[in-house]
CSV table of C-alpha atoms (C1' of nucleotides) in Angstrom, one decimal:
chain,number,residue,atom,x,y,z
A,11,UNK,CA,-114.0,-43.4,119.9
A,12,UNK,CA,-114.2,-47.1,120.8
A,13,UNK,CA,-116.6,-48.1,118.0
A,14,UNK,CA,-116.3,-51.7,119.0
A,15,UNK,CA,-118.2,-51.2,122.0
A,16,UNK,CA,-121.1,-49.3,120.1
A,17,UNK,CA,-123.7,-50.6,117.7
A,18,UNK,CA,-123.0,-48.7,114.6
A,19,UNK,CA,-125.6,-48.5,111.5
A,20,UNK,CA,-123.9,-47.9,108.0
A,21,UNK,CA,-125.9,-46.5,105.2
A,22,UNK,CA,-124.7,-48.1,102.2
A,23,UNK,CA,-125.5,-46.6,98.8
A,24,UNK,CA,-123.5,-48.6,96.4
A,25,UNK,CA,-121.2,-46.2,95.7
A,26,UNK,CA,-117.5,-46.2,96.5
A,27,UNK,CA,-117.7,-43.7,99.4
A,28,UNK,CA,-120.1,-45.6,101.6
A,29,UNK,CA,-118.3,-48.6,100.9
A,30,UNK,CA,-115.0,-47.4,102.0
A,31,UNK,CA,-116.9,-46.3,105.2
A,32,UNK,CA,-117.5,-49.9,106.0
A,33,UNK,CA,-113.8,-50.6,105.2
A,34,UNK,CA,-112.8,-47.9,107.8
A,35,UNK,CA,-115.2,-48.9,110.6
A,36,UNK,CA,-114.1,-52.8,110.1
A,37,UNK,CA,-110.5,-51.7,110.3
A,38,UNK,CA,-111.3,-50.0,113.3
A,39,UNK,CA,-112.4,-53.1,115.0
A,40,UNK,CA,-116.2,-52.2,114.7
A,41,UNK,CA,-119.0,-54.6,113.4
A,42,UNK,CA,-121.5,-52.5,111.9
A,43,UNK,CA,-124.9,-53.5,110.3
A,44,UNK,CA,-125.3,-52.2,106.6
A,45,UNK,CA,-128.5,-50.8,105.3
A,46,UNK,CA,-129.4,-49.9,101.8
A,47,UNK,CA,-132.1,-47.4,101.6
A,48,UNK,CA,-134.2,-48.2,98.7
A,49,UNK,CA,-136.2,-45.0,96.9
A,50,UNK,CA,-136.5,-45.8,93.4
A,51,UNK,CA,-138.8,-43.6,91.0
A,52,UNK,CA,-142.5,-43.6,91.6
A,53,UNK,CA,-143.3,-46.0,88.5
A,54,UNK,CA,-141.9,-49.5,88.5
A,55,UNK,CA,-141.2,-49.3,85.0
A,56,UNK,CA,-138.8,-46.1,85.5
A,57,UNK,CA,-136.5,-48.0,87.9
A,58,UNK,CA,-133.2,-47.7,85.8
A,59,UNK,CA,-130.3,-50.4,86.0
A,60,UNK,CA,-128.4,-48.0,88.1
A,61,UNK,CA,-130.7,-48.6,91.2
A,62,UNK,CA,-130.5,-52.6,90.6
A,63,UNK,CA,-126.6,-52.0,90.3
A,64,UNK,CA,-126.5,-50.1,93.6
A,65,UNK,CA,-128.1,-52.9,95.6
A,66,UNK,CA,-125.8,-55.3,94.1
A,67,UNK,CA,-122.7,-53.5,94.9
A,68,UNK,CA,-124.0,-52.9,98.6
A,69,UNK,CA,-124.4,-56.6,98.7
A,70,UNK,CA,-121.2,-57.5,97.6
A,71,UNK,CA,-119.5,-54.9,99.8
A,72,UNK,CA,-121.3,-56.3,102.8
A,73,UNK,CA,-120.7,-59.6,102.2
A,74,UNK,CA,-116.9,-59.0,101.4
A,75,UNK,CA,-116.7,-57.7,105.1
A,76,UNK,CA,-118.9,-60.4,106.4
A,77,UNK,CA,-121.6,-58.0,107.5
A,78,UNK,CA,-125.5,-58.3,107.3
A,79,UNK,CA,-127.3,-56.2,104.8
A,80,UNK,CA,-130.8,-55.1,105.0
A,81,UNK,CA,-132.9,-53.3,102.6
A,82,UNK,CA,-135.2,-50.5,104.0
A,83,UNK,CA,-138.0,-49.2,102.0
A,84,UNK,CA,-138.1,-45.5,102.4
A,85,UNK,CA,-140.0,-45.0,98.9
A,86,UNK,CA,-143.4,-44.0,100.3
A,87,UNK,CA,-141.7,-41.3,102.8
A,88,UNK,CA,-139.4,-40.2,100.3
A,89,UNK,CA,-142.3,-39.3,97.9
A,90,UNK,CA,-144.5,-38.2,100.4
A,91,UNK,CA,-142.4,-36.0,102.4
A,92,UNK,CA,-139.3,-34.7,100.2
A,93,UNK,CA,-141.4,-34.8,96.9
A,94,UNK,CA,-144.4,-32.9,98.9
A,95,UNK,CA,-141.8,-30.5,100.1
A,96,UNK,CA,-140.3,-30.0,96.5
A,97,UNK,CA,-143.7,-29.5,95.0
A,98,UNK,CA,-144.8,-27.2,97.6
A,99,UNK,CA,-141.9,-24.8,97.3
A,100,UNK,CA,-141.7,-24.9,93.6
A,101,UNK,CA,-145.4,-24.0,93.4
A,102,UNK,CA,-144.8,-21.1,95.5
A,103,UNK,CA,-142.3,-19.7,93.0
A,104,UNK,CA,-139.2,-20.9,95.1
A,105,UNK,CA,-136.2,-23.3,94.2
A,106,UNK,CA,-136.1,-25.9,96.4
A,107,UNK,CA,-133.3,-28.4,97.5
A,108,UNK,CA,-134.4,-31.9,97.7
A,109,UNK,CA,-131.1,-33.3,98.4
A,110,UNK,CA,-130.7,-31.4,101.8
A,111,UNK,CA,-134.1,-32.3,102.8
A,112,UNK,CA,-133.5,-35.9,101.9
A,113,UNK,CA,-130.7,-35.8,104.5
A,114,UNK,CA,-133.0,-34.7,107.3
A,115,UNK,CA,-136.3,-36.5,106.3
A,116,UNK,CA,-134.8,-39.7,104.9
A,117,UNK,CA,-131.5,-40.8,105.7
A,118,UNK,CA,-131.6,-39.6,109.2
A,119,UNK,CA,-135.1,-39.3,109.6
A,120,UNK,CA,-137.3,-42.1,108.2
A,121,UNK,CA,-134.5,-44.4,108.7
A,122,UNK,CA,-134.1,-43.6,112.1
A,123,UNK,CA,-137.6,-44.3,113.0
A,124,UNK,CA,-137.5,-47.8,111.2
A,125,UNK,CA,-134.0,-48.9,112.3
A,126,UNK,CA,-131.5,-46.3,113.1
A,127,UNK,CA,-133.1,-45.9,116.5
A,128,UNK,CA,-131.7,-49.4,117.6
A,129,UNK,CA,-128.3,-48.0,117.1
A,130,UNK,CA,-125.7,-45.9,118.8
A,131,UNK,CA,-124.3,-44.3,115.6
A,132,UNK,CA,-125.4,-44.0,112.3
A,133,UNK,CA,-122.4,-43.6,109.6
A,134,UNK,CA,-122.6,-42.3,106.0
A,135,UNK,CA,-120.3,-41.8,103.3
A,136,UNK,CA,-120.7,-37.7,103.6
A,137,UNK,CA,-117.5,-35.7,103.0
A,138,UNK,CA,-117.9,-33.8,106.6
A,139,UNK,CA,-116.5,-34.2,109.8
A,140,UNK,CA,-117.4,-33.5,113.2
A,141,UNK,CA,-115.6,-32.3,116.4
A,142,UNK,CA,-116.5,-31.7,119.7
A,143,UNK,CA,-115.7,-28.4,121.9
A,144,UNK,CA,-114.3,-27.8,125.5
A,145,UNK,CA,-117.9,-27.9,126.4
A,146,UNK,CA,-118.9,-31.1,124.8
A,147,UNK,CA,-120.9,-29.8,122.2
A,148,UNK,CA,-120.7,-31.6,118.5
A,149,UNK,CA,-120.2,-29.5,115.6
A,150,UNK,CA,-120.2,-30.1,112.0
A,151,UNK,CA,-117.0,-29.4,110.4
A,152,UNK,CA,-116.0,-29.2,106.6
A,153,UNK,CA,-113.8,-31.9,104.7
A,154,UNK,CA,-110.4,-31.4,103.7
A,155,UNK,CA,-111.5,-31.7,100.0
A,156,UNK,CA,-113.4,-28.3,99.1
A,157,UNK,CA,-114.8,-29.9,96.2
A,158,UNK,CA,-116.3,-32.8,97.6
A,159,UNK,CA,-117.4,-31.3,100.9
A,160,UNK,CA,-120.9,-32.2,101.7
A,161,UNK,CA,-121.6,-30.3,104.7
A,162,UNK,CA,-123.8,-28.1,102.6
A,163,UNK,CA,-126.4,-30.9,102.3
A,164,UNK,CA,-126.3,-31.9,105.9
A,165,UNK,CA,-126.8,-28.3,107.1
A,166,UNK,CA,-130.6,-28.7,107.9
A,167,UNK,CA,-130.4,-32.1,110.0
A,168,UNK,CA,-131.7,-31.8,113.5
A,169,UNK,CA,-129.0,-31.4,116.4
A,170,UNK,CA,-130.1,-34.8,117.5
A,171,UNK,CA,-129.4,-36.3,113.9
A,172,UNK,CA,-125.9,-34.7,114.1
A,173,UNK,CA,-125.3,-36.3,117.6
A,174,UNK,CA,-125.7,-39.7,116.1
A,175,UNK,CA,-123.9,-39.0,112.9
A,176,UNK,CA,-120.8,-40.3,112.1
A,177,UNK,CA,-118.6,-39.6,108.7
A,178,UNK,CA,-115.7,-42.3,108.8
A,179,UNK,CA,-114.3,-41.0,105.2
A,180,UNK,CA,-115.0,-37.3,106.1
A,181,UNK,CA,-111.3,-36.5,106.7
A,182,UNK,CA,-109.9,-37.9,103.3
A,183,UNK,CA,-109.7,-36.5,99.8
A,184,UNK,CA,-111.7,-37.9,97.1
A,185,UNK,CA,-108.7,-39.5,95.6
A,186,UNK,CA,-107.6,-41.0,98.9
A,187,UNK,CA,-111.0,-42.6,99.2
A,188,UNK,CA,-110.5,-44.1,95.6
A,189,UNK,CA,-107.1,-45.3,96.5
A,190,UNK,CA,-108.4,-47.0,99.4
A,191,UNK,CA,-111.2,-48.6,97.4
A,192,UNK,CA,-108.7,-49.8,95.0
A,193,UNK,CA,-106.1,-51.1,97.3
A,194,UNK,CA,-108.9,-53.0,99.1
A,195,UNK,CA,-110.2,-54.2,95.8
A,196,UNK,CA,-113.7,-53.0,96.4
A,197,UNK,CA,-115.7,-54.0,93.6
A,198,UNK,CA,-117.0,-50.4,92.8
A,199,UNK,CA,-113.6,-48.7,93.2
A,200,UNK,CA,-113.9,-47.2,89.8
A,201,UNK,CA,-117.4,-46.5,89.6
A,202,UNK,CA,-118.9,-43.1,88.7
A,203,UNK,CA,-119.9,-41.1,91.4
A,204,UNK,CA,-123.6,-40.6,91.4
A,205,UNK,CA,-125.0,-37.0,90.6
A,206,UNK,CA,-128.3,-35.3,90.2
A,207,UNK,CA,-131.1,-35.6,92.6
A,208,UNK,CA,-130.2,-38.8,94.6
A,209,UNK,CA,-133.2,-40.6,94.1
A,210,UNK,CA,-134.8,-39.5,91.0
A,211,UNK,CA,-132.7,-41.9,88.9
A,212,UNK,CA,-133.0,-41.2,85.4
A,213,UNK,CA,-136.2,-38.9,85.3
A,214,UNK,CA,-135.6,-35.5,84.3
A,215,UNK,CA,-136.2,-32.9,86.7
A,216,UNK,CA,-138.5,-31.0,84.4
A,217,UNK,CA,-140.6,-34.1,83.8
A,218,UNK,CA,-140.7,-34.6,87.6
A,219,UNK,CA,-142.2,-31.0,88.0
A,220,UNK,CA,-144.5,-31.5,85.0
A,221,UNK,CA,-145.9,-34.6,86.2
A,222,UNK,CA,-147.1,-33.1,89.6
A,223,UNK,CA,-147.9,-29.5,88.4
A,224,UNK,CA,-148.5,-29.5,84.6
A,225,UNK,CA,-147.8,-26.5,82.6
A,226,UNK,CA,-149.0,-22.7,83.3
A,227,UNK,CA,-147.7,-20.3,80.6
A,228,UNK,CA,-147.0,-16.7,81.2
A,229,UNK,CA,-145.2,-13.6,80.0
A,230,UNK,CA,-141.4,-13.3,79.9
A,231,UNK,CA,-140.3,-9.5,80.3
A,232,UNK,CA,-137.0,-8.0,79.6
A,233,UNK,CA,-136.2,-6.4,83.0
A,234,UNK,CA,-134.1,-3.6,81.3
A,235,UNK,CA,-136.6,-2.5,78.5
A,236,UNK,CA,-140.0,-3.7,80.0
A,237,UNK,CA,-140.7,-5.3,76.6
A,238,UNK,CA,-142.2,-8.8,76.1
A,239,UNK,CA,-139.7,-11.5,75.1
A,240,UNK,CA,-141.8,-14.3,74.7
A,241,UNK,CA,-143.6,-16.9,76.8
A,242,UNK,CA,-142.7,-19.5,79.3
A,243,UNK,CA,-144.4,-22.7,80.0
A,244,UNK,CA,-144.6,-22.3,83.7
A,245,UNK,CA,-142.4,-20.4,86.4
A,246,UNK,CA,-141.6,-23.7,88.2
A,247,UNK,CA,-139.5,-24.7,85.2
A,248,UNK,CA,-136.9,-21.7,85.6
A,249,UNK,CA,-134.9,-20.7,88.5
A,250,UNK,CA,-133.1,-17.3,89.3
A,251,UNK,CA,-129.7,-17.3,87.5
A,252,UNK,CA,-130.8,-19.8,84.8
A,253,UNK,CA,-129.8,-19.4,81.4
A,254,UNK,CA,-131.0,-22.1,79.2
A,255,UNK,CA,-134.7,-23.5,78.9
A,256,UNK,CA,-136.3,-20.2,77.9
A,257,UNK,CA,-135.7,-21.3,74.0
A,258,UNK,CA,-135.8,-17.7,72.6
A,259,UNK,CA,-133.0,-16.6,70.3
A,260,UNK,CA,-131.2,-13.1,70.5
A,261,UNK,CA,-129.9,-14.1,73.9
A,262,UNK,CA,-128.4,-15.2,76.1
A,263,UNK,CA,-131.0,-14.4,78.6
A,264,UNK,CA,-130.9,-15.1,82.3
A,265,UNK,CA,-133.9,-15.4,84.6
A,266,UNK,CA,-133.3,-12.9,87.3
A,267,UNK,CA,-137.0,-12.4,89.0
A,268,UNK,CA,-140.3,-13.7,89.4
A,269,UNK,CA,-143.8,-12.3,90.0
A,270,UNK,CA,-145.8,-15.1,91.2
A,271,UNK,CA,-149.2,-13.4,91.2
A,272,UNK,CA,-149.0,-12.2,87.5
A,273,UNK,CA,-147.1,-15.5,86.7
A,274,UNK,CA,-144.6,-13.5,85.0
A,275,UNK,CA,-140.9,-14.1,84.6
A,276,UNK,CA,-138.2,-11.3,84.1
A,277,UNK,CA,-135.1,-11.9,82.3
A,278,UNK,CA,-131.9,-10.0,81.6
A,279,UNK,CA,-129.9,-9.9,78.4
A,280,UNK,CA,-126.5,-10.3,77.6
A,281,UNK,CA,-123.4,-12.7,78.7
A,282,UNK,CA,-122.8,-11.5,82.2
A,283,UNK,CA,-125.7,-9.3,83.2
A,284,UNK,CA,-125.6,-7.1,86.4
A,285,UNK,CA,-129.0,-7.8,87.4
A,286,UNK,CA,-128.4,-11.8,87.5
A,287,UNK,CA,-126.2,-10.8,90.5
A,288,UNK,CA,-126.9,-10.1,94.4
A,289,UNK,CA,-124.5,-8.7,96.7
A,290,UNK,CA,-127.0,-8.4,99.9
A,291,UNK,CA,-129.9,-10.7,100.3
A,292,UNK,CA,-132.1,-12.1,103.3
A,293,UNK,CA,-132.7,-15.4,104.6
A,294,UNK,CA,-135.3,-16.6,107.1
A,295,UNK,CA,-136.1,-20.0,109.2
A,296,UNK,CA,-132.4,-19.9,110.4
A,297,UNK,CA,-131.5,-23.5,111.5
A,298,UNK,CA,-128.4,-23.8,113.8
A,299,UNK,CA,-127.0,-27.2,113.8
A,300,UNK,CA,-125.5,-27.1,117.0
A,301,UNK,CA,-126.2,-23.8,118.9
A,302,UNK,CA,-126.6,-20.0,117.9
A,303,UNK,CA,-123.1,-18.8,118.0
A,304,UNK,CA,-124.0,-15.5,118.6
A,305,UNK,CA,-126.1,-16.1,121.4
A,306,UNK,CA,-124.3,-13.9,123.5
A,307,UNK,CA,-124.3,-10.9,121.4
A,308,UNK,CA,-127.1,-10.9,118.9
A,309,UNK,CA,-126.7,-7.3,117.6
A,310,UNK,CA,-124.4,-6.4,115.2
A,311,UNK,CA,-122.5,-7.9,112.1
A,312,UNK,CA,-120.7,-11.2,112.4
A,313,UNK,CA,-118.0,-12.4,109.9
A,314,UNK,CA,-118.8,-15.5,108.4
A,315,UNK,CA,-118.4,-17.6,105.1
A,316,UNK,CA,-121.1,-19.3,103.5
A,317,UNK,CA,-122.2,-21.0,100.2
A,318,UNK,CA,-125.7,-20.8,98.5
A,319,UNK,CA,-124.8,-23.8,96.2
A,320,UNK,CA,-122.8,-26.9,96.2
A,321,UNK,CA,-119.4,-25.4,94.8
A,322,UNK,CA,-115.6,-25.4,96.1
A,323,UNK,CA,-115.5,-21.8,97.2
A,324,UNK,CA,-116.9,-20.3,100.4
A,325,UNK,CA,-117.9,-16.6,100.0
A,326,UNK,CA,-116.9,-14.4,102.8
A,327,UNK,CA,-119.8,-12.1,104.1
A,328,UNK,CA,-121.3,-10.4,107.4
A,329,UNK,CA,-124.6,-11.6,108.6
A,330,UNK,CA,-126.9,-9.4,110.9
A,331,UNK,CA,-130.0,-10.2,112.4
A,332,UNK,CA,-132.8,-7.9,111.2
A,333,UNK,CA,-135.5,-9.3,113.2
A,334,UNK,CA,-136.7,-12.5,115.1
A,335,UNK,CA,-137.2,-14.3,111.6
A,336,UNK,CA,-134.8,-12.8,109.5
A,337,UNK,CA,-131.1,-12.2,108.9
A,338,UNK,CA,-129.3,-10.2,106.4
A,339,UNK,CA,-126.1,-11.3,104.5
A,340,UNK,CA,-123.8,-8.9,103.1
A,341,UNK,CA,-121.3,-10.8,100.8
A,342,UNK,CA,-117.9,-9.8,100.0
A,343,UNK,CA,-118.7,-9.8,96.2
A,344,UNK,CA,-121.8,-10.2,94.2
A,345,UNK,CA,-123.1,-13.6,93.7
A,346,UNK,CA,-124.7,-14.9,90.6
A,347,UNK,CA,-128.1,-16.5,90.7
A,348,UNK,CA,-129.4,-16.0,94.5
A,349,UNK,CA,-132.5,-18.1,94.1
A,350,UNK,CA,-135.3,-17.9,97.0
A,351,UNK,CA,-135.7,-21.2,98.5
A,352,UNK,CA,-132.3,-22.3,98.2
A,353,UNK,CA,-130.4,-22.9,101.4
A,354,UNK,CA,-127.5,-20.5,102.5
A,355,UNK,CA,-125.4,-22.4,104.4
A,356,UNK,CA,-123.3,-20.4,107.1
A,357,UNK,CA,-119.9,-21.2,108.3
A,358,UNK,CA,-117.5,-19.5,110.5
A,359,UNK,CA,-114.9,-17.1,108.8
A,360,UNK,CA,-112.3,-19.9,108.4
A,361,UNK,CA,-115.2,-22.2,106.5
A,362,UNK,CA,-114.4,-24.6,109.3
A,363,UNK,CA,-117.4,-25.1,111.4
A,364,UNK,CA,-120.8,-25.2,109.8
A,365,UNK,CA,-123.4,-23.2,111.9
A,366,UNK,CA,-126.3,-24.2,110.0
A,367,UNK,CA,-128.5,-23.0,107.2
A,368,UNK,CA,-131.2,-20.7,106.3
A,369,UNK,CA,-133.6,-20.3,103.6
A,370,UNK,CA,-133.1,-17.4,101.0
A,371,UNK,CA,-135.9,-15.1,100.7
A,372,UNK,CA,-137.4,-13.1,97.8
B,27,G,C1',-158.2,0.9,47.6
B,28,G,C1',-153.3,2.8,46.2
B,29,A,C1',-147.5,3.0,47.2
B,30,A,C1',-143.4,1.1,49.1
B,31,G,C1',-140.4,-2.4,51.3
B,32,U,C1',-139.2,-7.3,53.5
B,33,A,C1',-139.0,-12.8,53.2
B,34,U,C1',-132.0,-16.9,54.9
B,35,G,C1',-132.2,-22.9,60.7
B,36,G,C1',-136.5,-23.0,66.3
B,37,U,C1',-135.2,-17.3,67.0
B,38,G,C1',-132.3,-12.9,65.6
B,39,U,C1',-128.8,-11.8,61.7
B,40,A,C1',-124.4,-12.1,57.7
B,41,A,C1',-123.2,-13.5,52.6
B,42,U,C1',-124.4,-7.4,46.1
B,43,G,C1',-124.0,-13.7,40.7
B,44,G,C1',-119.3,-18.0,42.8
B,45,U,C1',-118.1,-23.3,49.0
B,46,A,C1',-124.7,-20.1,52.8
B,47,G,C1',-121.6,-17.8,58.0
B,48,C,C1',-122.2,-16.1,63.2
B,49,A,C1',-125.1,-15.7,67.6
B,50,C,C1',-128.9,-17.5,70.7
B,51,A,C1',-131.8,-21.5,71.5
B,52,A,C1',-132.1,-27.2,71.2
B,53,C,C1',-129.5,-31.7,71.7
B,54,A,C1',-125.3,-34.6,73.5
B,55,G,C1',-120.8,-35.0,76.6
B,56,A,C1',-117.5,-33.1,80.8
B,57,U,C1',-118.0,-30.8,85.7
B,58,U,C1',-121.5,-31.1,90.3
B,59,U,C1',-125.0,-36.1,95.3
B,60,U,C1',-130.3,-29.9,94.6
B,61,G,C1',-132.0,-25.8,91.2
B,62,G,C1',-128.4,-23.8,88.3
B,63,U,C1',-123.6,-21.8,86.2
B,64,U,C1',-119.3,-22.8,83.2
B,65,C,C1',-116.7,-25.8,79.3
B,66,U,C1',-116.6,-28.8,75.1
B,67,G,C1',-118.8,-30.9,70.9
B,68,U,C1',-123.3,-31.9,67.3
B,69,U,C1',-127.6,-31.1,64.7
B,70,U,C1',-130.9,-27.9,61.7
B,71,G,C1',-131.9,-22.8,57.0
B,72,U,C1',-132.3,-19.5,51.6
B,73,C,C1',-141.3,-18.4,51.6
B,74,G,C1',-143.7,-21.0,47.0
B,75,U,C1',-143.8,-21.7,41.2
B,76,G,C1',-141.6,-20.5,37.0
B,77,G,C1',-137.5,-17.7,34.3
B,78,U,C1',-132.4,-15.5,33.0
B,79,U,C1',-127.3,-17.7,33.8
B,80,C,C1',-121.8,-22.2,33.1
B,81,G,C1',-123.5,-20.9,38.3
B,82,A,C1',-129.1,-17.6,41.9
B,83,A,C1',-130.1,-16.3,48.8
B,84,U,C1',-128.5,-12.5,45.5
B,85,C,C1',-131.4,-10.9,39.0
B,86,C,C1',-136.6,-10.9,36.4
B,87,A,C1',-142.0,-12.5,36.7
B,88,C,C1',-146.2,-14.1,39.3
B,89,G,C1',-148.2,-16.0,43.9
B,90,U,C1',-148.0,-16.1,49.2
B,91,A,C1',-147.4,-13.8,53.9
B,92,C,C1',-145.9,-9.8,57.0
B,93,U,C1',-144.4,-4.3,57.6
B,94,U,C1',-144.6,0.8,56.7
B,95,C,C1',-146.8,4.8,54.5
B,96,U,C1',-151.0,7.0,52.2
B,97,A,C1',-156.4,7.7,50.9
RNA sequence: GGAAGUAUGGUGUAAUGGUAGCACAACAGAUUUUGGUUCUGUUUGUCGUGGUUCGAAUCCACGUACUUCUA
């Protein structure tokens, strides 16, 4: 691709990955504009030093390559859209994935409305690739680094967003990116990767929930014996497959099921209880990134691979359409902690192309 | 109202007169751009008051609390 002829915007976070993106683009003859998306915690006093440091790093990298850097404030959009999504899901008893929605709504959403629309391409530091087939369709493709692969976080973006997205470091492994950063003496070459919900900073997730939803105590029942084990402080503090957070002795206890109406949490006892696993489950609101790969033959089972969380392995499975809304996934092996509300990200059987994602239902 | 039993960290349990140990939880790190999972590490306790003893979680007395049985 002839980047030098195109207007490219880079989302610089202050981390190594997006900094190497800048380096890659520049060395291909491109002169991108850099943007730092600002989204701190809600209260000013909760700003931690890492977000200040992020901006400093981003500024330094842009300057190093003689590029402009603009700060785009998406604070309001984040708290209105991503937080609202998170709270609505969690209140209804689901386990949301804020970072997936952040990519759709903020990095490729709110930013696009504010600035991105002026550009031909938007580059980010995601570990993901794209490829174009004979028909000219653009597909999202996994990274060669299975641990770092971030296609799962991109599996809810719209087709027009994917068309504009480029991932200049997507063909590298993490250590290659680090090497480039060190070789180029980038200021943040050795900086630790960020983790946790991208924009929460140091706020604890449970405190975040408590602030919006408070507490709502209810019963905790042993699903095997039907006996009361104790009380929980609110169903939203627990997710399916979770072990910690209950505070009871005599465990370990794993959360396996929720009854929203009765505000009850069911738990299973033991180190690796069967009831914490599911091999078959349903998903809905299927979102295809490029197209429905089974449009030609909607009936029957199709071999796929999938992930229900950010892990290195893809699970083999078959997928079958149950009705307009719903698909059923039959995994090759039982999966621990299949939590409704999480996205099941669907790949081809070689886990090469990412087809899209759907929300796991109850 | 009687009788018996029990009382050990936040929880569940070991230690029959000799260094209070284990599990779970909690906390902290590691891993992970979601929730989680997993791994490593750390903290916390003998119901109260007396007594016996070189030495008491352990034996004795009283108190307190709980449990069961019985009128």
